[in-house]
Amino acid sequence: MCVTEYFCIFCLWLLLLKYASPMFQYNFPSHLSSDTREKNQTITEFIFLGFSNHPDMQGLFFLVFLVIYLITILGNTLIITAVVVNPVLHTPMYYFLSNLSFVDICYTSTTVPTMLVNFFQEKKTISYEGCLSQLFFLVTCAGTEGVLLAAMAYDRFAAICHPLRYPVLMSRRVCAYLAAGSCLCGLVNSLVHTGLTTTLVLCSSNEISHFLCDIPQLLKLSCSDTSVNEIALYVASVFIDLSPCLFIAVSYMLIISAILKIQSAQGRHKAFSTCASHLTVVIIFFGTALFNYDRPSSDYSLDVSILVSSLFCIVTPMLNPIIYSLRNKEIKGAIKKLAGQWRLPGF
């Protein structure tokens, strides 16, 4: 992926961020009473209760999440730059890796800047439209990343199980289709959930027991029927979460089977090393996602919920570039070369 393509995607993302809020204007169902409508209309903002249990640690939380955010931005930007400027890395595997890094930058930037600002606010608020916009981009990035990880598993499957047909199976056009399809899946899923969220009647409270706007938190505030929203969540969990997870599992079963047939120990080690980073990222992403969204309600507590969501939404995007740079010699070498080019004379 060239610099121009990344710039176009970034501009498109900014346009979506700018014009997404008007798409989420609330239309009240006609069957609701006037009192219910009036009460819902008074909710123009939400109050985040996340981290409210520890008021004396706001400064420490700000410093920790700021460092994590800066590492995330720096690490993923380095990977994108290394892939773009180094011709050796112009392969399908690193093409998908650069896309993953771009999604991680957008993912963490959806929630962390607002959270950092709120650490200095006595009343941690977000507007109704801002909450829906955050929800839209959060669900888009999460869905895109899950499907993109499945596309990366297919790339490894094609490279190891069908090496002779690999240039055809993973041509430039196929890679572009897979990347665009991943983004489209996340976008459509997010549009459905965000659209359904605008139909909720929020008349119980405007306090969100979290540091971000997510579907489960908004469903808890609703006093209207949420059955359609819950059905949509189950359907999305099957197609966006479970299906990619099963596809990745089957792909790696075939990959491991093919690797075990390699006679030389060096060949097996090389084949395993090309998959180790991706498999580690997959386990962390889907593991934290499963624990974040599929925990029993009896296990719910504010601190536990914040910890798990932080791992899923904030820490995971930081770990991805670290894992790939530590376990991948090509990426490590490209980043070192890039750092050497940027080093000032005399240092």
PDB file of C-alpha atoms in Angstrom, residues 106-217:
ATOM      1  CA  CYS A 106      -7.946   4.583  14.505  1.00  0.00           C
ATOM      2  CA  TYR A 107      -9.211   2.144  17.139  1.00  0.00           C
ATOM      3  CA  THR A 108      -7.305   3.594  20.052  1.00  0.00           C
ATOM      4  CA  SER A 109      -7.809   7.188  18.866  1.00  0.00           C
ATOM      5  CA  THR A 110     -11.573   6.693  19.075  1.00  0.00           C
ATOM      6  CA  THR A 111     -11.591   6.494  22.872  1.00  0.00           C
ATOM      7  CA  VAL A 112      -8.274   7.493  24.451  1.00  0.00           C
ATOM      8  CA  PRO A 113      -8.156  11.250  23.627  1.00  0.00           C
ATOM      9  CA  THR A 114     -11.616  11.803  25.146  1.00  0.00           C
ATOM     10  CA  MET A 115     -10.654   9.742  28.174  1.00  0.00           C
ATOM     11  CA  LEU A 116      -7.434  11.714  28.694  1.00  0.00           C
ATOM     12  CA  VAL A 117      -9.296  15.023  28.590  1.00  0.00           C
ATOM     13  CA  ASN A 118     -11.894  13.740  31.066  1.00  0.00           C
ATOM     14  CA  PHE A 119      -9.232  12.914  33.634  1.00  0.00           C
ATOM     15  CA  PHE A 120      -8.972  16.672  34.269  1.00  0.00           C
ATOM     16  CA  GLN A 121     -12.734  17.221  34.357  1.00  0.00           C
ATOM     17  CA  GLU A 122     -14.710  16.967  37.569  1.00  0.00           C
ATOM     18  CA  LYS A 123     -17.733  15.965  35.502  1.00  0.00           C
ATOM     19  CA  LYS A 124     -16.673  13.537  32.788  1.00  0.00           C
ATOM     20  CA  THR A 125     -19.192  14.069  29.998  1.00  0.00           C
ATOM     21  CA  ILE A 126     -19.727  13.383  26.319  1.00  0.00           C
ATOM     22  CA  SER A 127     -22.511  14.713  24.117  1.00  0.00           C
ATOM     23  CA  TYR A 128     -25.265  12.450  22.802  1.00  0.00           C
ATOM     24  CA  GLU A 129     -24.015  12.810  19.219  1.00  0.00           C
ATOM     25  CA  GLY A 130     -20.418  12.381  20.366  1.00  0.00           C
ATOM     26  CA  CYS A 131     -21.340   9.177  22.174  1.00  0.00           C
ATOM     27  CA  LEU A 132     -22.997   7.728  19.072  1.00  0.00           C
ATOM     28  CA  SER A 133     -20.034   8.773  16.918  1.00  0.00           C
ATOM     29  CA  GLN A 134     -17.640   7.091  19.343  1.00  0.00           C
ATOM     30  CA  LEU A 135     -19.792   3.974  19.304  1.00  0.00           C
ATOM     31  CA  PHE A 136     -19.850   3.973  15.500  1.00  0.00           C
ATOM     32  CA  PHE A 137     -16.078   4.146  15.072  1.00  0.00           C
ATOM     33  CA  LEU A 138     -15.393   1.779  17.967  1.00  0.00           C
ATOM     34  CA  VAL A 139     -17.608  -0.961  16.492  1.00  0.00           C
ATOM     35  CA  THR A 140     -16.262  -0.283  12.990  1.00  0.00           C
ATOM     36  CA  CYS A 141     -12.635  -0.707  14.055  1.00  0.00           C
ATOM     37  CA  ALA A 142     -13.310  -3.773  16.212  1.00  0.00           C
ATOM     38  CA  GLY A 143     -15.243  -5.525  13.434  1.00  0.00           C
ATOM     39  CA  THR A 144     -12.680  -4.594  10.800  1.00  0.00           C
ATOM     40  CA  GLU A 145      -9.796  -5.908  12.905  1.00  0.00           C
ATOM     41  CA  GLY A 146     -11.484  -9.258  13.563  1.00  0.00           C
ATOM     42  CA  VAL A 147     -12.161  -9.899   9.870  1.00  0.00           C
ATOM     43  CA  LEU A 148      -8.721  -8.579   8.908  1.00  0.00           C
ATOM     44  CA  LEU A 149      -7.065 -11.090  11.241  1.00  0.00           C
ATOM     45  CA  ALA A 150      -8.995 -13.829   9.418  1.00  0.00           C
ATOM     46  CA  ALA A 151      -7.684 -12.501   6.083  1.00  0.00           C
ATOM     47  CA  MET A 152      -4.148 -12.630   7.494  1.00  0.00           C
ATOM     48  CA  ALA A 153      -4.733 -16.263   8.523  1.00  0.00           C
ATOM     49  CA  TYR A 154      -5.800 -17.065   4.957  1.00  0.00           C
ATOM     50  CA  ASP A 155      -2.585 -15.456   3.718  1.00  0.00           C
ATOM     51  CA  ARG A 156      -0.499 -17.706   5.974  1.00  0.00           C
ATOM     52  CA  PHE A 157      -2.558 -20.737   4.899  1.00  0.00           C
ATOM     53  CA  ALA A 158      -1.962 -19.971   1.220  1.00  0.00           C
ATOM     54  CA  ALA A 159       1.761 -19.356   1.762  1.00  0.00           C
ATOM     55  CA  ILE A 160       2.423 -22.582   3.713  1.00  0.00           C
ATOM     56  CA  CYS A 161      -0.131 -25.033   2.302  1.00  0.00           C
ATOM     57  CA  HIS A 162      -0.068 -23.870  -1.347  1.00  0.00           C
ATOM     58  CA  PRO A 163       3.319 -22.190  -1.892  1.00  0.00           C
ATOM     59  CA  LEU A 164       3.367 -22.764  -5.666  1.00  0.00           C
ATOM     60  CA  ARG A 165      -0.042 -21.145  -6.128  1.00  0.00           C
ATOM     61  CA  TYR A 166       0.625 -18.395  -3.606  1.00  0.00           C
ATOM     62  CA  PRO A 167       1.291 -15.596  -6.149  1.00  0.00           C
ATOM     63  CA  VAL A 168      -2.077 -16.330  -7.765  1.00  0.00           C
ATOM     64  CA  LEU A 169      -4.051 -16.909  -4.558  1.00  0.00           C
ATOM     65  CA  MET A 170      -2.691 -13.726  -2.983  1.00  0.00           C
ATOM     66  CA  SER A 171      -2.356 -11.405  -5.938  1.00  0.00           C
ATOM     67  CA  ARG A 172      -2.442  -7.661  -5.438  1.00  0.00           C
ATOM     68  CA  ARG A 173      -6.096  -7.535  -6.463  1.00  0.00           C
ATOM     69  CA  VAL A 174      -7.065 -10.314  -4.026  1.00  0.00           C
ATOM     70  CA  CYS A 175      -5.249  -8.540  -1.195  1.00  0.00           C
ATOM     71  CA  ALA A 176      -7.049  -5.292  -1.972  1.00  0.00           C
ATOM     72  CA  TYR A 177     -10.410  -7.091  -2.044  1.00  0.00           C
ATOM     73  CA  LEU A 178      -9.721  -8.799   1.290  1.00  0.00           C
ATOM     74  CA  ALA A 179      -8.676  -5.540   2.951  1.00  0.00           C
ATOM     75  CA  ALA A 180     -11.656  -3.650   1.509  1.00  0.00           C
ATOM     76  CA  GLY A 181     -13.997  -6.499   2.474  1.00  0.00           C
ATOM     77  CA  SER A 182     -12.744  -6.405   6.057  1.00  0.00           C
ATOM     78  CA  CYS A 183     -13.426  -2.683   6.263  1.00  0.00           C
ATOM     79  CA  LEU A 184     -16.846  -3.112   4.649  1.00  0.00           C
ATOM     80  CA  CYS A 185     -17.845  -5.817   7.147  1.00  0.00           C
ATOM     81  CA  GLY A 186     -16.894  -3.601  10.067  1.00  0.00           C
ATOM     82  CA  LEU A 187     -18.650  -0.589   8.533  1.00  0.00           C
ATOM     83  CA  VAL A 188     -21.933  -2.380   7.782  1.00  0.00           C
ATOM     84  CA  ASN A 189     -21.971  -4.005  11.222  1.00  0.00           C
ATOM     85  CA  SER A 190     -21.394  -0.638  12.865  1.00  0.00           C
ATOM     86  CA  LEU A 191     -24.082   1.118  10.812  1.00  0.00           C
ATOM     87  CA  VAL A 192     -26.638  -1.501  11.851  1.00  0.00           C
ATOM     88  CA  HIS A 193     -25.799  -1.291  15.559  1.00  0.00           C
ATOM     89  CA  THR A 194     -25.537   2.494  15.623  1.00  0.00           C
ATOM     90  CA  GLY A 195     -28.814   2.847  13.746  1.00  0.00           C
ATOM     91  CA  LEU A 196     -30.556   0.523  16.180  1.00  0.00           C
ATOM     92  CA  THR A 197     -29.032   2.397  19.135  1.00  0.00           C
ATOM     93  CA  THR A 198     -30.674   5.636  17.967  1.00  0.00           C
ATOM     94  CA  THR A 199     -34.077   3.960  18.407  1.00  0.00           C
ATOM     95  CA  LEU A 200     -33.495   3.350  22.124  1.00  0.00           C
ATOM     96  CA  VAL A 201     -35.498   5.404  24.582  1.00  0.00           C
ATOM     97  CA  LEU A 202     -33.041   6.549  27.234  1.00  0.00           C
ATOM     98  CA  CYS A 203     -35.201   7.660  30.136  1.00  0.00           C
ATOM     99  CA  SER A 204     -33.679   5.981  33.167  1.00  0.00           C
ATOM    100  CA  SER A 205     -30.352   7.769  33.550  1.00  0.00           C
ATOM    101  CA  ASN A 206     -27.568   9.431  31.597  1.00  0.00           C
ATOM    102  CA  GLU A 207     -24.755   7.926  33.683  1.00  0.00           C
ATOM    103  CA  ILE A 208     -22.595   5.344  31.908  1.00  0.00           C
ATOM    104  CA  SER A 209     -20.683   3.020  34.225  1.00  0.00           C
ATOM    105  CA  HIS A 210     -17.666   3.037  31.956  1.00  0.00           C
ATOM    106  CA  PHE A 211     -15.113   5.302  30.280  1.00  0.00           C
ATOM    107  CA  LEU A 212     -16.498   4.834  26.750  1.00  0.00           C
ATOM    108  CA  CYS A 213     -19.767   4.499  24.852  1.00  0.00           C
ATOM    109  CA  ASP A 214     -20.442   0.890  23.955  1.00  0.00           C
ATOM    110  CA  ILE A 215     -23.586  -1.030  23.065  1.00  0.00           C
ATOM    111  CA  PRO A 216     -24.039  -2.980  26.358  1.00  0.00           C
ATOM    112  CA  GLN A 217     -23.726   0.203  28.425  1.00  0.00           C
TER     113      GLN A 217
END
